[in-house]
PDB file of C-alpha atoms and ligand atoms in Angstrom:
ATOM      1  CA  MET K1274       0.029  -0.033  -0.040  1.00 81.00           C
ATOM      2  CA  ASN K1275       2.576   2.590   0.984  1.00 95.00           C
ATOM      3  CA  GLU K1276       4.931   1.061  -1.704  1.00 96.00           C
ATOM      4  CA  GLU K1277       2.270   1.948  -4.275  1.00 97.00           C
ATOM      5  CA  ILE K1278       2.054   5.493  -3.155  1.00 98.00           C
ATOM      6  CA  VAL K1279       5.681   5.818  -3.370  1.00 98.00           C
ATOM      7  CA  LEU K1280       5.738   4.521  -6.772  1.00 98.00           C
ATOM      8  CA  SER K1281       2.962   6.638  -8.144  1.00 98.00           C
ATOM      9  CA  THR K1282       4.344   9.707  -6.403  1.00 98.00           C
ATOM     10  CA  ALA K1283       7.833   8.925  -8.074  1.00 98.00           C
ATOM     11  CA  GLU K1284       6.053   8.479 -11.363  1.00 97.00           C
ATOM     12  CA  MET K1285       4.113  11.854 -11.034  1.00 96.00           C
ATOM     13  CA  VAL K1286       7.481  13.692 -10.185  1.00 95.00           C
ATOM     14  CA  ARG K1287       9.259  12.125 -13.046  1.00 94.00           C
ATOM     15  CA  SER K1288       6.856  13.233 -15.544  1.00 90.00           C
ATOM     16  CA  LYS K1289       6.688  16.830 -13.900  1.00 90.00           C
ATOM     17  CA  LEU K1290      10.520  17.261 -13.790  1.00 89.00           C
ATOM     18  CA  SER K1291      11.638  15.673 -17.129  1.00 82.00           C
ATOM     19  CA  GLY K1292      13.226  18.411 -19.221  1.00 74.00           C
ATOM     20  CA  GLU K1293      14.075  20.603 -16.397  1.00 68.00           C
ATOM     21  CA  GLY K1294      17.404  22.098 -17.164  1.00 65.00           C
ATOM     22  CA  SER K1295      18.758  23.865 -13.893  1.00 59.00           C
ATOM     23  CA  GLY K1296      19.899  20.663 -12.356  1.00 59.00           C
ATOM     24  CA  HIS K1297      16.607  19.928 -10.585  1.00 71.00           C
ATOM     25  CA  ASP K1298      15.930  17.205 -13.237  1.00 86.00           C
ATOM     26  CA  TRP K1299      14.298  13.735 -12.334  1.00 92.00           C
ATOM     27  CA  PHE K1300      17.763  12.139 -12.093  1.00 92.00           C
ATOM     28  CA  HIS K1301      18.484  14.570  -9.251  1.00 93.00           C
ATOM     29  CA  ILE K1302      15.419  13.501  -7.410  1.00 95.00           C
ATOM     30  CA  GLU K1303      16.134   9.830  -8.183  1.00 96.00           C
ATOM     31  CA  ARG K1304      19.693  10.056  -6.616  1.00 97.00           C
ATOM     32  CA  VAL K1305      18.206  11.990  -3.455  1.00 98.00           C
ATOM     33  CA  TRP K1306      15.581   9.298  -3.216  1.00 98.00           C
ATOM     34  CA  ARG K1307      18.295   6.326  -3.337  1.00 98.00           C
ATOM     35  CA  ASN K1308      20.535   8.147  -0.862  1.00 98.00           C
ATOM     36  CA  ALA K1309      17.703   9.106   1.462  1.00 98.00           C
ATOM     37  CA  VAL K1310      16.622   5.303   1.546  1.00 98.00           C
ATOM     38  CA  LYS K1311      20.280   4.238   2.311  1.00 98.00           C
ATOM     39  CA  ILE K1312      20.623   6.811   4.964  1.00 98.00           C
ATOM     40  CA  GLY K1313      17.246   6.284   6.330  1.00 98.00           C
ATOM     41  CA  LYS K1314      17.623   2.526   6.770  1.00 98.00           C
ATOM     42  CA  ALA K1315      20.980   3.111   8.473  1.00 98.00           C
ATOM     43  CA  GLU K1316      19.586   5.670  10.801  1.00 98.00           C
ATOM     44  CA  LYS K1317      16.403   3.603  11.257  1.00 98.00           C
ATOM     45  CA  ALA K1318      14.065   6.491  10.048  1.00 98.00           C
ATOM     46  CA  ASP K1319      10.464   6.118   8.828  1.00 98.00           C
ATOM     47  CA  LEU K1320      11.100   5.331   5.297  1.00 98.00           C
ATOM     48  CA  PHE K1321       7.551   6.146   4.105  1.00 98.00           C
ATOM     49  CA  VAL K1322       7.979   9.835   5.292  1.00 98.00           C
ATOM     50  CA  VAL K1323      11.527   9.849   4.048  1.00 98.00           C
ATOM     51  CA  GLN K1324      10.754   8.679   0.391  1.00 98.00           C
ATOM     52  CA  LEU K1325       7.743  10.945   0.041  1.00 98.00           C
ATOM     53  CA  ALA K1326       9.788  14.022   1.012  1.00 98.00           C
ATOM     54  CA  ALA K1327      12.793  13.039  -0.831  1.00 98.00           C
ATOM     55  CA  LEU K1328      10.756  12.483  -3.950  1.00 98.00           C
ATOM     56  CA  LEU K1329       8.626  15.781  -3.470  1.00 97.00           C
ATOM     57  CA  HIS K1330      11.369  18.053  -1.989  1.00 95.00           C
ATOM     58  CA  ASP K1331      11.997  20.067  -5.204  1.00 93.00           C
ATOM     59  CA  LEU K1332       8.355  20.607  -6.094  1.00 93.00           C
ATOM     60  CA  ALA K1333       7.800  23.520  -3.747  1.00 91.00           C
ATOM     61  CA  ASP K1334      11.040  25.195  -4.825  1.00 86.00           C
ATOM     62  CA  ASP K1335      10.530  28.832  -6.182  1.00 80.00           C
ATOM     63  CA  LYS K1336      12.992  28.037  -8.846  1.00 75.00           C
ATOM     64  CA  ILE K1337      10.632  25.513 -10.162  1.00 78.00           C
ATOM     65  CA  VAL K1338       7.084  26.599  -9.271  1.00 83.00           C
ATOM     66  CA  ALA K1339       5.789  30.162  -9.266  1.00 86.00           C
ATOM     67  CA  SER K1340       5.748  30.532  -5.424  1.00 89.00           C
ATOM     68  CA  GLU K1341       6.517  28.168  -2.585  1.00 89.00           C
ATOM     69  CA  ALA K1342       3.031  28.410  -1.372  1.00 91.00           C
ATOM     70  CA  GLU K1343       1.587  27.121  -4.608  1.00 93.00           C
ATOM     71  CA  GLY K1344       4.163  24.210  -4.803  1.00 93.00           C
ATOM     72  CA  VAL K1345       3.016  23.347  -1.228  1.00 95.00           C
ATOM     73  CA  SER K1346      -0.585  23.341  -1.970  1.00 95.00           C
ATOM     74  CA  GLU K1347      -0.202  21.083  -5.038  1.00 95.00           C
ATOM     75  CA  ILE K1348       1.798  18.600  -3.073  1.00 97.00           C
ATOM     76  CA  ASN K1349      -0.902  18.653  -0.340  1.00 97.00           C
ATOM     77  CA  TYR K1350      -3.559  17.975  -2.958  1.00 98.00           C
ATOM     78  CA  TRP K1351      -1.498  15.092  -4.499  1.00 98.00           C
ATOM     79  CA  LEU K1352      -0.806  13.311  -1.241  1.00 98.00           C
ATOM     80  CA  GLU K1353      -4.527  13.733  -0.044  1.00 98.00           C
ATOM     81  CA  GLY K1354      -5.498  12.159  -3.378  1.00 98.00           C
ATOM     82  CA  GLU K1355      -3.375   9.206  -2.716  1.00 98.00           C
ATOM     83  CA  GLY K1356      -4.938   8.857   0.514  1.00 97.00           C
ATOM     84  CA  VAL K1357      -1.847   9.623   2.820  1.00 98.00           C
ATOM     85  CA  PRO K1358      -2.751  10.125   6.396  1.00 98.00           C
ATOM     86  CA  SER K1359      -3.126  13.745   7.305  1.00 97.00           C
ATOM     87  CA  ASN K1360      -0.119  13.433   9.991  1.00 98.00           C
ATOM     88  CA  VAL K1361       2.162  12.078   7.280  1.00 98.00           C
ATOM     89  CA  ILE K1362       1.376  14.871   4.924  1.00 98.00           C
ATOM     90  CA  GLU K1363       1.927  17.453   7.571  1.00 97.00           C
ATOM     91  CA  HIS K1364       5.319  15.829   8.331  1.00 98.00           C
ATOM     92  CA  VAL K1365       6.470  15.710   4.620  1.00 98.00           C
ATOM     93  CA  LEU K1366       5.387  19.268   4.036  1.00 96.00           C
ATOM     94  CA  THR K1367       6.992  20.508   6.966  1.00 95.00           C
ATOM     95  CA  ILE K1368      10.397  18.670   5.981  1.00 96.00           C
ATOM     96  CA  ILE K1369      10.207  20.198   2.476  1.00 95.00           C
ATOM     97  CA  GLN K1370       9.536  23.866   3.458  1.00 93.00           C
ATOM     98  CA  THR K1371      12.308  23.823   5.971  1.00 93.00           C
ATOM     99  CA  MET K1372      15.120  21.863   4.309  1.00 92.00           C
ATOM    100  CA  SER K1373      16.360  24.102   1.613  1.00 80.00           C
ATOM    101  CA  PHE K1374      19.843  26.081   1.916  1.00 65.00           C
ATOM    102  CA  LYS K1375      18.791  29.407   0.806  1.00 66.00           C
ATOM    103  CA  GLY K1376      21.988  31.115   1.561  1.00 54.00           C
ATOM    104  CA  GLY K1377      22.149  29.646   5.102  1.00 60.00           C
ATOM    105  CA  ASN K1378      18.899  31.356   6.354  1.00 64.00           C
ATOM    106  CA  ASN K1379      16.659  28.408   6.652  1.00 76.00           C
ATOM    107  CA  HIS K1380      15.979  26.342   9.889  1.00 89.00           C
ATOM    108  CA  LEU K1381      15.320  22.451   9.456  1.00 90.00           C
ATOM    109  CA  TYR K1382      12.549  20.846  11.224  1.00 90.00           C
ATOM    110  CA  GLY K1383      14.149  18.613  13.916  1.00 92.00           C
ATOM    111  CA  SER K1384      12.675  15.227  13.004  1.00 97.00           C
ATOM    112  CA  LEU K1385      15.143  12.394  12.149  1.00 98.00           C
ATOM    113  CA  GLU K1386      13.426  11.938   8.831  1.00 98.00           C
ATOM    114  CA  ALA K1387      14.080  15.775   8.017  1.00 97.00           C
ATOM    115  CA  LYS K1388      17.635  15.226   8.790  1.00 97.00           C
ATOM    116  CA  VAL K1389      18.082  12.154   6.660  1.00 98.00           C
ATOM    117  CA  VAL K1390      16.335  13.847   3.622  1.00 98.00           C
ATOM    118  CA  GLN K1391      18.270  17.091   3.838  1.00 97.00           C
ATOM    119  CA  ASP K1392      21.519  15.083   4.129  1.00 98.00           C
ATOM    120  CA  ALA K1393      20.452  13.266   1.059  1.00 98.00           C
ATOM    121  CA  ASP K1394      19.904  16.420  -0.777  1.00 97.00           C
ATOM    122  CA  ARG K1395      23.230  17.903   0.427  1.00 97.00           C
ATOM    123  CA  LEU K1396      25.343  14.924  -0.672  1.00 98.00           C
ATOM    124  CA  ASP K1397      23.813  15.495  -4.231  1.00 97.00           C
ATOM    125  CA  ALA K1398      25.161  19.043  -4.112  1.00 97.00           C
ATOM    126  CA  ILE K1399      28.762  17.998  -3.330  1.00 98.00           C
ATOM    127  CA  GLY K1400      31.378  15.815  -5.007  1.00 98.00           C
ATOM    128  CA  ALA K1401      31.728  15.091  -8.801  1.00 98.00           C
ATOM    129  CA  ILE K1402      27.989  15.316  -9.183  1.00 97.00           C
ATOM    130  CA  GLY K1403      27.692  18.469  -6.972  1.00 97.00           C
ATOM    131  CA  ILE K1404      30.439  20.034  -9.442  1.00 98.00           C
ATOM    132  CA  ALA K1405      28.400  19.123 -12.427  1.00 96.00           C
ATOM    133  CA  ARG K1406      25.198  20.529 -11.098  1.00 94.00           C
ATOM    134  CA  THR K1407      26.908  23.699 -10.104  1.00 96.00           C
ATOM    135  CA  PHE K1408      28.163  24.412 -13.505  1.00 96.00           C
ATOM    136  CA  THR K1409      24.753  23.536 -15.128  1.00 92.00           C
ATOM    137  CA  TYR K1410      22.985  25.755 -12.594  1.00 92.00           C
ATOM    138  CA  ALA K1411      25.480  28.661 -13.429  1.00 94.00           C
ATOM    139  CA  GLY K1412      25.035  28.191 -17.069  1.00 93.00           C
ATOM    140  CA  SER K1413      21.445  28.164 -16.730  1.00 89.00           C
ATOM    141  CA  VAL K1414      21.143  31.588 -14.940  1.00 91.00           C
ATOM    142  CA  GLY K1415      24.109  33.121 -17.149  1.00 94.00           C
ATOM    143  CA  SER K1416      26.809  33.148 -14.455  1.00 95.00           C
ATOM    144  CA  PRO K1417      30.321  32.679 -15.632  1.00 95.00           C
ATOM    145  CA  ILE K1418      32.519  29.695 -14.361  1.00 96.00           C
ATOM    146  CA  PHE K1419      34.815  32.060 -12.584  1.00 95.00           C
ATOM    147  CA  ASP K1420      35.151  36.091 -12.213  1.00 91.00           C
ATOM    148  CA  PRO K1421      37.812  37.137  -9.884  1.00 88.00           C
ATOM    149  CA  GLN K1422      36.262  40.544  -9.495  1.00 88.00           C
ATOM    150  CA  TYR K1423      33.332  38.930  -7.335  1.00 86.00           C
ATOM    151  CA  THR K1424      34.149  38.478  -3.617  1.00 78.00           C
ATOM    152  CA  VAL K1425      33.002  35.426  -1.568  1.00 79.00           C
ATOM    153  CA  ARG K1426      29.948  36.321   0.592  1.00 79.00           C
ATOM    154  CA  GLU K1427      30.130  35.231   4.039  1.00 75.00           C
ATOM    155  CA  GLU K1428      26.749  36.380   5.158  1.00 76.00           C
ATOM    156  CA  MET K1429      23.755  36.943   2.781  1.00 76.00           C
ATOM    157  CA  THR K1430      20.144  37.067   2.748  1.00 77.00           C
ATOM    158  CA  LYS K1431      17.949  34.622   0.766  1.00 75.00           C
ATOM    159  CA  LYS K1432      17.354  37.480  -1.829  1.00 73.00           C
ATOM    160  CA  GLU K1433      21.038  38.240  -2.105  1.00 74.00           C
ATOM    161  CA  TYR K1434      21.993  34.538  -2.409  1.00 73.00           C
ATOM    162  CA  ARG K1435      19.637  34.099  -5.281  1.00 72.00           C
ATOM    163  CA  GLU K1436      19.748  37.545  -7.107  1.00 70.00           C
ATOM    164  CA  GLU K1437      23.458  38.833  -6.672  1.00 72.00           C
ATOM    165  CA  LYS K1438      25.751  38.243  -9.428  1.00 77.00           C
ATOM    166  CA  SER K1439      28.275  35.446  -8.582  1.00 85.00           C
ATOM    167  CA  SER K1440      30.289  32.752 -10.266  1.00 94.00           C
ATOM    168  CA  ALA K1441      30.230  29.023 -10.222  1.00 96.00           C
ATOM    169  CA  ILE K1442      33.503  28.748  -8.601  1.00 97.00           C
ATOM    170  CA  HIS K1443      32.379  31.247  -5.894  1.00 95.00           C
ATOM    171  CA  HIS K1444      29.350  28.975  -5.120  1.00 96.00           C
ATOM    172  CA  PHE K1445      31.860  26.237  -3.986  1.00 97.00           C
ATOM    173  CA  TYR K1446      32.962  28.839  -1.038  1.00 95.00           C
ATOM    174  CA  GLU K1447      29.358  30.074  -0.426  1.00 93.00           C
ATOM    175  CA  LYS K1448      27.874  26.730  -0.092  1.00 94.00           C
ATOM    176  CA  LEU K1449      29.459  23.541  -1.340  1.00 97.00           C
ATOM    177  CA  LEU K1450      32.640  23.412   1.010  1.00 97.00           C
ATOM    178  CA  LYS K1451      30.357  24.199   3.889  1.00 96.00           C
ATOM    179  CA  LEU K1452      28.208  21.205   3.670  1.00 96.00           C
ATOM    180  CA  LYS K1453      30.422  18.586   4.794  1.00 97.00           C
ATOM    181  CA  ASP K1454      30.156  20.140   8.383  1.00 97.00           C
ATOM    182  CA  LEU K1455      26.479  20.626   8.012  1.00 95.00           C
ATOM    183  CA  MET K1456      25.498  17.004   7.719  1.00 97.00           C
ATOM    184  CA  ASN K1457      23.113  15.827  10.311  1.00 97.00           C
ATOM    185  CA  THR K1458      23.734  12.109  10.444  1.00 98.00           C
ATOM    186  CA  GLU K1459      26.577  10.002  11.194  1.00 98.00           C
ATOM    187  CA  THR K1460      25.872   8.080   7.983  1.00 98.00           C
ATOM    188  CA  ALA K1461      25.876  11.090   5.789  1.00 98.00           C
ATOM    189  CA  ILE K1462      29.185  12.588   7.462  1.00 98.00           C
ATOM    190  CA  GLN K1463      30.797   9.430   6.372  1.00 98.00           C
ATOM    191  CA  MET K1464      29.520   9.669   2.797  1.00 98.00           C
ATOM    192  CA  ALA K1465      30.361  13.236   2.596  1.00 98.00           C
ATOM    193  CA  GLU K1466      34.051  12.727   3.243  1.00 98.00           C
ATOM    194  CA  GLU K1467      35.362  11.491   0.053  1.00 98.00           C
ATOM    195  CA  ARG K1468      33.027  13.940  -2.060  1.00 98.00           C
ATOM    196  CA  HIS K1469      34.414  16.727  -0.143  1.00 98.00           C
ATOM    197  CA  GLN K1470      38.094  15.768  -0.857  1.00 98.00           C
ATOM    198  CA  PHE K1471      37.263  15.457  -4.397  1.00 98.00           C
ATOM    199  CA  MET K1472      36.016  19.219  -4.514  1.00 98.00           C
ATOM    200  CA  GLU K1473      39.196  20.254  -2.772  1.00 98.00           C
ATOM    201  CA  ILE K1474      41.400  18.505  -5.356  1.00 98.00           C
ATOM    202  CA  TYR K1475      39.212  19.730  -8.145  1.00 98.00           C
ATOM    203  CA  LEU K1476      39.626  23.468  -6.909  1.00 97.00           C
ATOM    204  CA  GLU K1477      43.234  22.966  -6.428  1.00 97.00           C
ATOM    205  CA  GLN K1478      43.570  22.052 -10.057  1.00 96.00           C
ATOM    206  CA  PHE K1479      41.249  24.630 -11.319  1.00 96.00           C
ATOM    207  CA  PHE K1480      43.468  27.423  -9.797  1.00 95.00           C
ATOM    208  CA  LYS K1481      46.705  25.819 -10.710  1.00 95.00           C
ATOM    209  CA  GLU K1482      45.420  25.885 -14.446  1.00 95.00           C
ATOM    210  CA  TYR K1483      44.013  29.308 -13.882  1.00 93.00           C
ATOM    211  CA  ALA K1484      47.341  30.715 -12.481  1.00 90.00           C
ATOM    212  CA  ASP K1485      49.127  28.937 -15.391  1.00 86.00           C
ATOM    213  CA  GLU K1486      51.269  26.997 -12.833  1.00 80.00           C
ATOM    214  CA  GLU K1487      51.120  23.490 -14.308  1.00 78.00           C
ATOM    215  CA  GLY K1488      54.015  21.324 -14.337  1.00 70.00           C
TER     216      GLY K1488
HETATM  217  P1  ADP I2921      19.621  25.758  -2.759  1.00 72.08           P
HETATM  218  O1  ADP I2921      18.860  25.165  -1.517  1.00 72.08           O
HETATM  219  O2  ADP I2921      20.749  26.478  -2.411  1.00 72.08           O
HETATM  220  O3  ADP I2921      18.600  26.632  -3.578  1.00 72.08           O
HETATM  221  P2  ADP I2921      19.335  23.906  -4.666  1.00 72.08           P
HETATM  222  O4  ADP I2921      19.620  22.398  -4.277  1.00 72.08           O
HETATM  223  O5  ADP I2921      17.949  24.355  -5.097  1.00 72.08           O
HETATM  224  O6  ADP I2921      19.916  24.765  -3.658  1.00 72.08           O
HETATM  225  O7  ADP I2921      20.111  24.102  -5.971  1.00 72.08           O
HETATM  226  C1  ADP I2921      20.324  23.227  -7.008  1.00 72.08           C
HETATM  227  C2  ADP I2921      21.832  23.106  -7.345  1.00 72.08           C
HETATM  228  O8  ADP I2921      22.279  24.316  -7.980  1.00 72.08           O
HETATM  229  C3  ADP I2921      22.682  22.691  -6.406  1.00 72.08           C
HETATM  230  O9  ADP I2921      23.622  21.794  -6.927  1.00 72.08           O
HETATM  231  C4  ADP I2921      23.294  24.056  -5.988  1.00 72.08           C
HETATM  232  O10 ADP I2921      24.505  23.848  -5.298  1.00 72.08           O
HETATM  233  C5  ADP I2921      23.374  24.689  -7.330  1.00 72.08           C
HETATM  234  N1  ADP I2921      23.335  26.208  -7.222  1.00 72.08           N
HETATM  235  C6  ADP I2921      22.497  27.020  -6.381  1.00 72.08           C
HETATM  236  N2  ADP I2921      22.828  28.249  -6.342  1.00 72.08           N
HETATM  237  C7  ADP I2921      23.875  28.218  -7.203  1.00 72.08           C
HETATM  238  C8  ADP I2921      24.700  29.418  -7.812  1.00 72.08           C
HETATM  239  N3  ADP I2921      24.344  30.783  -7.469  1.00 72.08           N
HETATM  240  N4  ADP I2921      25.666  29.003  -8.658  1.00 72.08           N
HETATM  241  C9  ADP I2921      25.924  27.732  -8.911  1.00 72.08           C
HETATM  242  N5  ADP I2921      25.337  26.883  -8.493  1.00 72.08           N
HETATM  243  C10 ADP I2921      24.263  27.011  -7.737  1.00 72.08           C
HETATM  244 NI1   NI I2922      17.131  18.893  -4.566  1.00 72.08          NI
END
């Protein structure tokens, strides 16, 4: 029963996000779903809540829908239609609304399931996949690969994070390199280690080439 709801939700999300070009495509959702199950099992979380939140987490993002409120009410409508109990719907919606990074200005709901899904989403923002997504996103909003005239912003509002000009390489310092220490669960902390190291090696090589100091 719950498994059927998970699978029909996956199908709905897949058809909605196919063709999305900013790095929020179905394959991102599929990876987050898979990692959320892996982490959720290890941490003994409620896998029904974890899977629904992982699958639906980007459908309320203001980068994808007109407004977060509209996205939330669509998700609510979908889950009610699937016969999901109201306490589960409420939990899933709370997770989705509190898990996004938004320049470091959001506060995650404290449940184990919220922690698991946020960790799975964050793992997909780092490592080789995170690097690929960062450049894809930067390209989709017209940001350059690297522009030394920008400074790395330490503190920023959600609006500044979204709207001010920056470069893909700056995004590593403003977000990606911070994520390792922001992981919630022991399982994700361990999974993040290798991905984090790979980004450091990548940046080292990037700046070596940039400064023309190879060999
Ligand atoms: P957020 O919670 O910060 O909105 P998302 O998960 O929605 O992050 O972002 C989608 C992907 O795009 C992530 O891999 C993220 O690191 C990347 N991204 C977000 N903002 C930028 C940016 N200004 N420049 C480059 N990549 C970005
Ligand atoms: Ni996501």
